[in-house]
């Protein structure tokens, strides 16, 4: 996550919204310091500067501008009735309007208001979500209910005969971990969700590759994975594939870049074939809630032709998230111009519309029937 620059007329802060707290009711000491700035209206000059800076920022840095058929954010604000609200001198009105516009009109899951300005004391929002966000939330509830109703508790790592299943709902990476010296935060209780994806994969690799291991098939369940840290996604991908190739295209400049990653999964400080499970029969379970990195990883796997995708079409999400601040001090996030892509026939194609499975699973409850899935997988070989 990137850092943002904030100013409350008392001090300058180089931070991100998580360092301020989880919300205005759970502020950290740094958050209390930032919000100790005086709540007050903006001058007319600052209000208009704040507005035009917002237009400039979104015109050049919003990565889905073309996909949303937006020619100019100034025009869009005028046409949707938000220009008058966003040029108000009342920060409660401005930040509330920014929140509602992002939720209703951008509605792309990566974008949202993180914190209102220190100037605001009670932002005026309509509340609610856009149509796609509502659908996404309902989809999550549908699959979460199906998983909770499975005939056993779905664990982060579990084995059914010759098949290992690894399940986690976000790609997390804690940079304070010292994997080589055993400093991780893998829960002792396997029913607890994994806190650190890299630690989970290191642990799974040791179990799968243990002496006399019966494991022939490995299944990565990303059906409820909403994304997360791209470094963790690279680690998981290289564990499956050996060489994990990531491609990025900038919608701002047209620049393209491709990089290949490898991971030292067995912690022997050597990058070789012992760090990957590419010799196993590999599968990935995907669904309509698989978003962002939960969409990126299956795309990489399918383009490698080494992994069979099971489930339904992923939820998409190709742009990395970009954290920004407004001139009045609000913190918000948008889909950046950096779009994850796959390379085919020398051309870059973004992955925003999702990826289709190789084998469709129709009913949500069948996603989590490990016994039936294991039998089905074994019938393929």
Tab-separated table of C-alpha atoms in Angstrom:
chain	number	residue	atom	x	y	z
A	1	UNK	CA	0.000	0.000	0.000
A	2	UNK	CA	1.297	3.428	-0.944
A	3	UNK	CA	1.591	6.448	1.305
A	4	UNK	CA	-0.417	9.651	1.164
A	5	UNK	CA	0.496	13.192	2.176
A	6	UNK	CA	-1.894	14.922	4.563
A	7	UNK	CA	-1.901	18.430	6.054
A	8	UNK	CA	-4.190	19.662	8.827
A	9	UNK	CA	-2.673	23.148	9.286
A	10	UNK	CA	-0.726	21.821	12.282
A	11	UNK	CA	1.525	19.186	10.745
A	12	UNK	CA	2.285	17.247	7.550
A	13	UNK	CA	1.635	13.498	7.653
A	14	UNK	CA	3.206	10.905	5.344
A	15	UNK	CA	1.058	7.870	6.025
A	16	UNK	CA	-1.814	5.729	4.758
A	17	UNK	CA	-5.354	5.376	5.997
A	18	UNK	CA	-4.677	2.123	7.870
A	19	UNK	CA	-2.145	3.910	10.056
A	20	UNK	CA	-4.897	6.321	11.092
A	21	UNK	CA	-7.159	3.514	12.275
A	22	UNK	CA	-9.954	1.290	11.047
A	23	UNK	CA	-12.523	4.071	11.180
A	24	UNK	CA	-13.261	7.388	12.834
A	25	UNK	CA	-14.432	5.509	15.957
A	26	UNK	CA	-11.230	3.434	16.200
A	27	UNK	CA	-8.488	5.956	15.565
A	28	UNK	CA	-4.842	5.334	16.324
A	29	UNK	CA	-2.797	8.008	18.126
A	30	UNK	CA	-1.678	9.181	14.679
A	31	UNK	CA	-5.314	9.339	13.610
A	32	UNK	CA	-6.261	11.407	16.641
A	33	UNK	CA	-3.367	13.740	15.859
A	34	UNK	CA	-4.490	14.238	12.255
A	35	UNK	CA	-8.145	14.774	13.157
A	36	UNK	CA	-7.205	17.263	15.858
A	37	UNK	CA	-7.178	19.865	13.104
A	38	UNK	CA	-9.977	22.412	13.348
A	39	UNK	CA	-13.302	21.475	11.756
A	40	UNK	CA	-14.222	24.378	9.543
A	41	UNK	CA	-15.451	25.408	6.131
A	42	UNK	CA	-13.157	25.933	3.175
A	43	UNK	CA	-12.692	29.240	1.459
A	44	UNK	CA	-14.332	29.526	-1.948
A	45	UNK	CA	-10.882	29.524	-3.531
A	46	UNK	CA	-9.886	26.287	-1.802
A	47	UNK	CA	-13.219	24.673	-2.639
A	48	UNK	CA	-12.773	25.319	-6.366
A	49	UNK	CA	-9.102	24.320	-6.264
A	50	UNK	CA	-10.105	21.104	-4.502
A	51	UNK	CA	-12.718	20.413	-7.183
A	52	UNK	CA	-10.512	21.014	-10.216
A	53	UNK	CA	-7.646	19.053	-8.692
A	54	UNK	CA	-10.069	16.148	-8.220
A	55	UNK	CA	-11.125	16.404	-11.881
A	56	UNK	CA	-7.493	16.484	-13.024
A	57	UNK	CA	-6.561	13.527	-10.813
A	58	UNK	CA	-9.409	11.332	-11.985
A	59	UNK	CA	-9.056	12.305	-15.652
A	60	UNK	CA	-5.449	11.114	-15.719
A	61	UNK	CA	-5.227	8.450	-13.020
A	62	UNK	CA	-8.540	6.607	-13.019
A	63	UNK	CA	-7.688	3.366	-14.804
A	64	UNK	CA	-11.216	2.447	-15.888
A	65	UNK	CA	-12.139	5.797	-17.439
A	66	UNK	CA	-12.359	4.351	-20.942
A	67	UNK	CA	-14.218	1.238	-19.761
A	68	UNK	CA	-16.790	3.482	-18.025
A	69	UNK	CA	-17.062	5.655	-21.165
A	70	UNK	CA	-16.062	8.804	-19.264
A	71	UNK	CA	-14.721	11.584	-21.483
A	72	UNK	CA	-14.316	14.180	-18.720
A	73	UNK	CA	-14.976	13.994	-14.989
A	74	UNK	CA	-15.945	17.658	-14.956
A	75	UNK	CA	-18.685	16.862	-17.495
A	76	UNK	CA	-19.718	13.774	-15.553
A	77	UNK	CA	-19.953	15.660	-12.264
A	78	UNK	CA	-22.142	18.274	-13.986
A	79	UNK	CA	-24.370	15.706	-15.719
A	80	UNK	CA	-24.902	13.661	-12.544
A	81	UNK	CA	-25.615	16.693	-10.370
A	82	UNK	CA	-22.502	16.358	-8.229
A	83	UNK	CA	-20.624	19.467	-9.384
A	84	UNK	CA	-22.570	21.790	-7.108
A	85	UNK	CA	-21.998	19.497	-4.134
A	86	UNK	CA	-18.292	19.001	-4.841
A	87	UNK	CA	-17.690	22.761	-5.093
A	88	UNK	CA	-19.372	23.511	-1.761
A	89	UNK	CA	-17.318	25.201	0.948
A	90	UNK	CA	-18.792	22.760	3.503
A	91	UNK	CA	-16.381	19.783	3.845
A	92	UNK	CA	-19.222	17.596	5.149
A	93	UNK	CA	-21.070	18.106	1.859
A	94	UNK	CA	-17.960	17.716	-0.325
A	95	UNK	CA	-16.671	14.534	1.287
A	96	UNK	CA	-20.165	13.048	1.412
A	97	UNK	CA	-20.635	13.763	-2.289
A	98	UNK	CA	-17.251	12.214	-3.118
A	99	UNK	CA	-18.211	9.116	-1.155
A	100	UNK	CA	-21.579	8.780	-2.893
A	101	UNK	CA	-20.208	9.461	-6.376
A	102	UNK	CA	-17.527	6.790	-6.008
A	103	UNK	CA	-20.012	4.269	-4.608
A	104	UNK	CA	-22.813	4.853	-7.116
A	105	UNK	CA	-21.082	5.865	-10.338
A	106	UNK	CA	-17.620	4.324	-10.240
A	107	UNK	CA	-18.870	1.240	-8.379
A	108	UNK	CA	-15.762	-0.805	-9.234
A	109	UNK	CA	-14.900	-2.336	-5.815
A	110	UNK	CA	-11.338	-0.984	-5.876
A	111	UNK	CA	-12.558	2.599	-5.412
A	112	UNK	CA	-13.905	4.161	-2.232
A	113	UNK	CA	-13.613	6.905	0.374
A	114	UNK	CA	-11.185	5.871	3.128
A	115	UNK	CA	-11.412	8.833	5.507
A	116	UNK	CA	-13.122	12.232	5.335
A	117	UNK	CA	-11.141	15.414	5.821
A	118	UNK	CA	-10.111	16.558	9.290
A	119	UNK	CA	-12.265	19.613	8.467
A	120	UNK	CA	-15.424	17.502	8.411
A	121	UNK	CA	-17.276	16.454	11.526
A	122	UNK	CA	-20.298	14.628	10.091
A	123	UNK	CA	-20.184	13.967	6.363
A	124	UNK	CA	-23.511	14.089	4.553
A	125	UNK	CA	-23.939	10.858	2.593
A	126	UNK	CA	-26.917	9.209	1.021
A	127	UNK	CA	-25.501	5.824	1.992
A	128	UNK	CA	-25.784	2.508	0.247
A	129	UNK	CA	-23.853	0.938	-2.621
A	130	UNK	CA	-23.922	0.816	-6.400
A	131	UNK	CA	-25.659	-2.008	-8.257
A	132	UNK	CA	-22.474	-3.969	-8.893
A	133	UNK	CA	-21.323	-3.660	-5.291
A	134	UNK	CA	-24.725	-4.887	-4.107
A	135	UNK	CA	-24.507	-7.866	-6.469
A	136	UNK	CA	-20.961	-8.602	-5.318
A	137	UNK	CA	-22.020	-8.527	-1.662
A	138	UNK	CA	-24.924	-10.872	-2.353
A	139	UNK	CA	-22.594	-13.217	-4.224
A	140	UNK	CA	-20.214	-13.303	-1.287
A	141	UNK	CA	-23.074	-14.097	1.084
A	142	UNK	CA	-24.293	-16.888	-1.216
A	143	UNK	CA	-20.930	-18.640	-1.379
A	144	UNK	CA	-20.074	-17.941	2.270
A	145	UNK	CA	-23.361	-19.546	3.334
A	146	UNK	CA	-22.626	-22.568	1.146
A	147	UNK	CA	-19.140	-22.943	2.611
A	148	UNK	CA	-20.369	-22.588	6.182
A	149	UNK	CA	-22.952	-25.313	5.482
A	150	UNK	CA	-20.348	-27.805	4.209
A	151	UNK	CA	-20.306	-31.216	5.901
A	152	UNK	CA	-17.063	-30.245	7.646
A	153	UNK	CA	-15.248	-27.040	8.588
A	154	UNK	CA	-13.213	-25.886	5.589
A	155	UNK	CA	-9.618	-25.521	6.792
A	156	UNK	CA	-6.818	-23.438	5.325
A	157	UNK	CA	-4.957	-26.698	4.643
A	158	UNK	CA	-6.558	-30.132	4.465
A	159	UNK	CA	-6.006	-33.455	2.744
A	160	UNK	CA	-8.530	-35.845	1.251
A	161	UNK	CA	-6.748	-38.994	0.160
A	162	UNK	CA	-4.278	-38.022	-2.537
A	163	UNK	CA	-5.513	-34.441	-2.811
A	164	UNK	CA	-4.463	-31.369	-0.805
A	165	UNK	CA	-6.695	-28.277	-0.554
A	166	UNK	CA	-5.397	-24.807	0.327
A	167	UNK	CA	-8.063	-22.185	1.063
A	168	UNK	CA	-7.693	-18.506	1.943
A	169	UNK	CA	-9.864	-15.467	1.259
A	170	UNK	CA	-7.231	-12.769	0.775
A	171	UNK	CA	-3.575	-12.468	-0.197
A	172	UNK	CA	-1.813	-11.143	2.898
A	173	UNK	CA	1.860	-10.386	3.439
A	174	UNK	CA	3.288	-9.236	6.760
A	175	UNK	CA	6.691	-7.708	6.074
A	176	UNK	CA	7.857	-8.171	9.679
A	177	UNK	CA	7.871	-11.962	9.295
A	178	UNK	CA	11.244	-13.781	9.271
A	179	UNK	CA	10.393	-16.984	7.433
A	180	UNK	CA	13.966	-18.329	7.392
A	181	UNK	CA	14.107	-18.241	11.191
A	182	UNK	CA	10.624	-19.586	11.755
A	183	UNK	CA	9.031	-16.278	12.710
A	184	UNK	CA	5.547	-16.556	11.194
A	185	UNK	CA	1.969	-16.142	12.292
A	186	UNK	CA	0.366	-19.354	11.029
A	187	UNK	CA	-2.402	-20.132	13.557
A	188	UNK	CA	-1.867	-23.272	15.622
A	189	UNK	CA	-5.555	-24.050	15.183
A	190	UNK	CA	-6.006	-25.081	11.505
A	191	UNK	CA	-9.633	-23.942	11.624
A	192	UNK	CA	-8.480	-20.352	12.112
A	193	UNK	CA	-8.015	-18.251	8.947
A	194	UNK	CA	-4.434	-17.809	7.742
A	195	UNK	CA	-3.031	-14.391	8.583
A	196	UNK	CA	-0.038	-14.532	6.268
A	197	UNK	CA	-0.325	-16.137	2.839
A	198	UNK	CA	3.409	-16.715	2.386
A	199	UNK	CA	3.663	-18.514	5.737
A	200	UNK	CA	0.624	-20.626	4.832
A	201	UNK	CA	2.157	-21.672	1.498
A	202	UNK	CA	5.533	-22.471	3.088
A	203	UNK	CA	3.736	-24.686	5.608
A	204	UNK	CA	1.620	-26.337	2.879
A	205	UNK	CA	4.711	-27.000	0.756
A	206	UNK	CA	6.404	-28.820	3.621
A	207	UNK	CA	3.349	-30.999	4.173
A	208	UNK	CA	2.798	-31.796	0.515
A	209	UNK	CA	6.463	-32.616	-0.099
A	210	UNK	CA	7.034	-34.594	3.102
A	211	UNK	CA	8.601	-38.048	2.914
A	212	UNK	CA	6.189	-40.689	1.591
A	213	UNK	CA	3.585	-38.022	0.890
A	214	UNK	CA	0.440	-39.427	-0.777
A	215	UNK	CA	-0.388	-36.100	-2.414
A	216	UNK	CA	-0.766	-36.205	-6.186
A	217	UNK	CA	-3.272	-33.383	-6.676
A	218	UNK	CA	-3.148	-29.864	-5.235
A	219	UNK	CA	-6.204	-27.594	-5.259
A	220	UNK	CA	-6.069	-23.867	-4.504
A	221	UNK	CA	-9.506	-22.599	-3.457
A	222	UNK	CA	-9.926	-18.901	-4.329
A	223	UNK	CA	-13.718	-18.975	-4.598
A	224	UNK	CA	-14.091	-16.388	-1.803
A	225	UNK	CA	-10.812	-14.566	-2.367
A	226	UNK	CA	-11.360	-10.826	-2.794
A	227	UNK	CA	-7.725	-9.903	-3.533
A	228	UNK	CA	-4.937	-8.366	-1.495
A	229	UNK	CA	-1.155	-8.043	-1.670
A	230	UNK	CA	0.326	-8.628	-5.126
A	231	UNK	CA	3.646	-9.816	-3.656
A	232	UNK	CA	1.787	-12.614	-1.892
A	233	UNK	CA	-0.006	-13.388	-5.160
A	234	UNK	CA	3.358	-13.645	-6.921
A	235	UNK	CA	4.613	-16.041	-4.251
A	236	UNK	CA	1.591	-18.329	-4.608
A	237	UNK	CA	1.785	-18.254	-8.408
A	238	UNK	CA	5.474	-19.138	-8.482
A	239	UNK	CA	4.794	-22.001	-6.038
A	240	UNK	CA	2.310	-23.449	-8.497
A	241	UNK	CA	4.085	-22.628	-11.755
A	242	UNK	CA	7.811	-22.318	-11.014
A	243	UNK	CA	8.113	-19.175	-13.130
A	244	UNK	CA	5.259	-16.720	-12.563
A	245	UNK	CA	5.066	-14.085	-15.291
A	246	UNK	CA	3.232	-10.835	-14.516
A	247	UNK	CA	2.439	-8.245	-17.172
A	248	UNK	CA	1.290	-4.650	-16.596
A	249	UNK	CA	0.001	-2.055	-19.034
A	250	UNK	CA	-0.439	1.616	-18.170
A	251	UNK	CA	-3.679	3.120	-19.477
A	252	UNK	CA	-2.119	6.569	-18.916
A	253	UNK	CA	1.057	6.220	-20.982
A	254	UNK	CA	0.572	2.939	-22.845
A	255	UNK	CA	3.815	1.628	-21.332
A	256	UNK	CA	4.004	-2.150	-20.924
A	257	UNK	CA	6.135	-4.299	-18.680
A	258	UNK	CA	6.576	-8.004	-17.981
A	259	UNK	CA	8.421	-9.542	-15.050
A	260	UNK	CA	9.027	-13.137	-13.990
A	261	UNK	CA	9.073	-14.171	-10.336
A	262	UNK	CA	10.374	-17.200	-8.461
A	263	UNK	CA	9.963	-18.061	-4.791
A	264	UNK	CA	12.223	-19.921	-2.359
A	265	UNK	CA	9.320	-21.924	-0.974
A	266	UNK	CA	11.385	-24.587	0.786
A	267	UNK	CA	13.628	-21.931	2.412
A	268	UNK	CA	16.930	-23.483	1.329
A	269	UNK	CA	18.049	-20.144	-0.170
A	270	UNK	CA	18.225	-21.705	-3.637
A	271	UNK	CA	15.704	-21.073	-6.434
A	272	UNK	CA	15.157	-24.431	-8.131
A	273	UNK	CA	12.558	-27.058	-8.974
A	274	UNK	CA	12.326	-28.037	-5.305
A	275	UNK	CA	10.439	-24.775	-4.644
A	276	UNK	CA	7.462	-25.623	-6.806
A	277	UNK	CA	4.724	-28.239	-6.985
A	278	UNK	CA	4.524	-28.010	-10.775
A	279	UNK	CA	4.995	-31.807	-10.938
A	280	UNK	CA	1.592	-32.344	-9.256
A	281	UNK	CA	-1.827	-32.272	-10.879
A	282	UNK	CA	-2.829	-28.662	-10.221
A	283	UNK	CA	-6.282	-27.141	-9.842
A	284	UNK	CA	-7.736	-23.795	-8.816
A	285	UNK	CA	-11.326	-23.234	-7.674
A	286	UNK	CA	-12.694	-19.861	-8.786
A	287	UNK	CA	-16.006	-18.047	-8.557
A	288	UNK	CA	-17.748	-14.735	-9.219
A	289	UNK	CA	-16.390	-13.299	-5.961
A	290	UNK	CA	-12.753	-14.004	-6.977
A	291	UNK	CA	-11.611	-10.417	-7.479
A	292	UNK	CA	-8.398	-8.430	-8.027
A	293	UNK	CA	-5.493	-10.727	-7.059
A	294	UNK	CA	-8.122	-13.444	-6.644
A	295	UNK	CA	-8.738	-12.907	-10.359
A	296	UNK	CA	-5.123	-12.276	-11.368
A	297	UNK	CA	-3.714	-15.554	-10.075
A	298	UNK	CA	-6.248	-17.765	-11.948
A	299	UNK	CA	-5.541	-15.771	-15.119
A	300	UNK	CA	-1.823	-16.519	-14.789
A	301	UNK	CA	-2.564	-20.155	-14.109
A	302	UNK	CA	-4.846	-20.582	-17.097
A	303	UNK	CA	-2.408	-18.905	-19.485
A	304	UNK	CA	0.317	-21.289	-18.254
A	305	UNK	CA	-1.705	-24.338	-19.404
A	306	UNK	CA	-0.478	-26.126	-16.266
A	307	UNK	CA	-3.530	-25.610	-14.034
A	308	UNK	CA	-7.152	-26.672	-14.468
A	309	UNK	CA	-9.696	-24.074	-13.314
A	310	UNK	CA	-12.844	-25.321	-11.598
A	311	UNK	CA	-15.949	-23.290	-10.740
A	312	UNK	CA	-17.436	-20.207	-12.376
A	313	UNK	CA	-16.124	-17.091	-14.130
A	314	UNK	CA	-14.129	-14.829	-11.821
A	315	UNK	CA	-15.326	-11.377	-10.781
A	316	UNK	CA	-12.578	-9.496	-12.642
A	317	UNK	CA	-10.606	-6.510	-11.422
A	318	UNK	CA	-7.426	-5.704	-13.323
A	319	UNK	CA	-6.241	-2.387	-11.894
A	320	UNK	CA	-4.061	-2.042	-8.854
A	321	UNK	CA	-5.530	0.238	-6.187
A	322	UNK	CA	-4.185	3.784	-5.923
A	323	UNK	CA	-4.539	5.750	-2.671
A	324	UNK	CA	-4.960	9.526	-3.013
A	325	UNK	CA	-5.763	12.616	-0.969
A	326	UNK	CA	-7.861	15.640	-1.860
A	327	UNK	CA	-6.819	19.220	-1.176
A	328	UNK	CA	-9.301	19.475	1.687
A	329	UNK	CA	-7.684	16.438	3.375
A	330	UNK	CA	-9.964	13.515	2.475
A	331	UNK	CA	-8.389	10.132	1.740
A	332	UNK	CA	-9.779	7.973	-1.044
A	333	UNK	CA	-8.813	5.118	-3.322
A	334	UNK	CA	-9.374	4.477	-7.023
A	335	UNK	CA	-8.508	1.897	-9.658
A	336	UNK	CA	-5.101	3.022	-10.880
A	337	UNK	CA	-3.919	3.271	-14.498
A	338	UNK	CA	-1.735	0.199	-13.939
A	339	UNK	CA	-3.698	-2.722	-15.324
A	340	UNK	CA	-2.634	-6.311	-14.795
A	341	UNK	CA	-2.623	-8.102	-18.130
A	342	UNK	CA	-1.689	-11.332	-19.806
A	343	UNK	CA	0.612	-11.592	-22.784
A	344	UNK	CA	-0.583	-13.541	-25.805
A	345	UNK	CA	0.810	-13.467	-29.341
A	346	UNK	CA	2.897	-10.436	-28.411
A	347	UNK	CA	-0.124	-8.383	-27.285
A	348	UNK	CA	-1.236	-7.332	-23.803
A	349	UNK	CA	-4.828	-8.037	-22.781
A	350	UNK	CA	-6.193	-6.804	-19.466
A	351	UNK	CA	-8.087	-9.197	-17.193
A	352	UNK	CA	-10.872	-6.891	-16.012
A	353	UNK	CA	-13.713	-9.054	-17.309
A	354	UNK	CA	-12.527	-12.169	-15.471
A	355	UNK	CA	-11.507	-15.642	-16.594
A	356	UNK	CA	-13.693	-18.637	-17.435
A	357	UNK	CA	-13.214	-22.031	-15.752
A	358	UNK	CA	-12.170	-25.140	-17.637
A	359	UNK	CA	-14.768	-27.183	-15.746
A	360	UNK	CA	-17.965	-25.519	-14.516
A	361	UNK	CA	-19.339	-26.126	-11.019
A	362	UNK	CA	-22.959	-25.015	-11.013
A	363	UNK	CA	-24.153	-25.152	-7.408
A	364	UNK	CA	-22.313	-23.121	-4.735
A	365	UNK	CA	-22.568	-26.004	-2.247
A	366	UNK	CA	-20.662	-28.255	-4.655
A	367	UNK	CA	-17.650	-25.907	-4.456
A	368	UNK	CA	-17.023	-27.157	-0.916
A	369	UNK	CA	-17.862	-30.859	-1.197
A	370	UNK	CA	-14.254	-31.993	-0.874
A	371	UNK	CA	-15.036	-35.708	-1.115
A	372	UNK	CA	-16.980	-35.323	-4.372
A	373	UNK	CA	-14.393	-32.922	-5.835
A	374	UNK	CA	-11.581	-35.331	-5.008
A	375	UNK	CA	-13.426	-38.190	-6.724
A	376	UNK	CA	-14.052	-35.999	-9.768
A	377	UNK	CA	-10.434	-34.858	-9.969
A	378	UNK	CA	-9.150	-38.413	-9.798
A	379	UNK	CA	-11.447	-39.401	-12.658
A	380	UNK	CA	-9.665	-36.889	-14.896
A	381	UNK	CA	-6.420	-38.903	-14.757
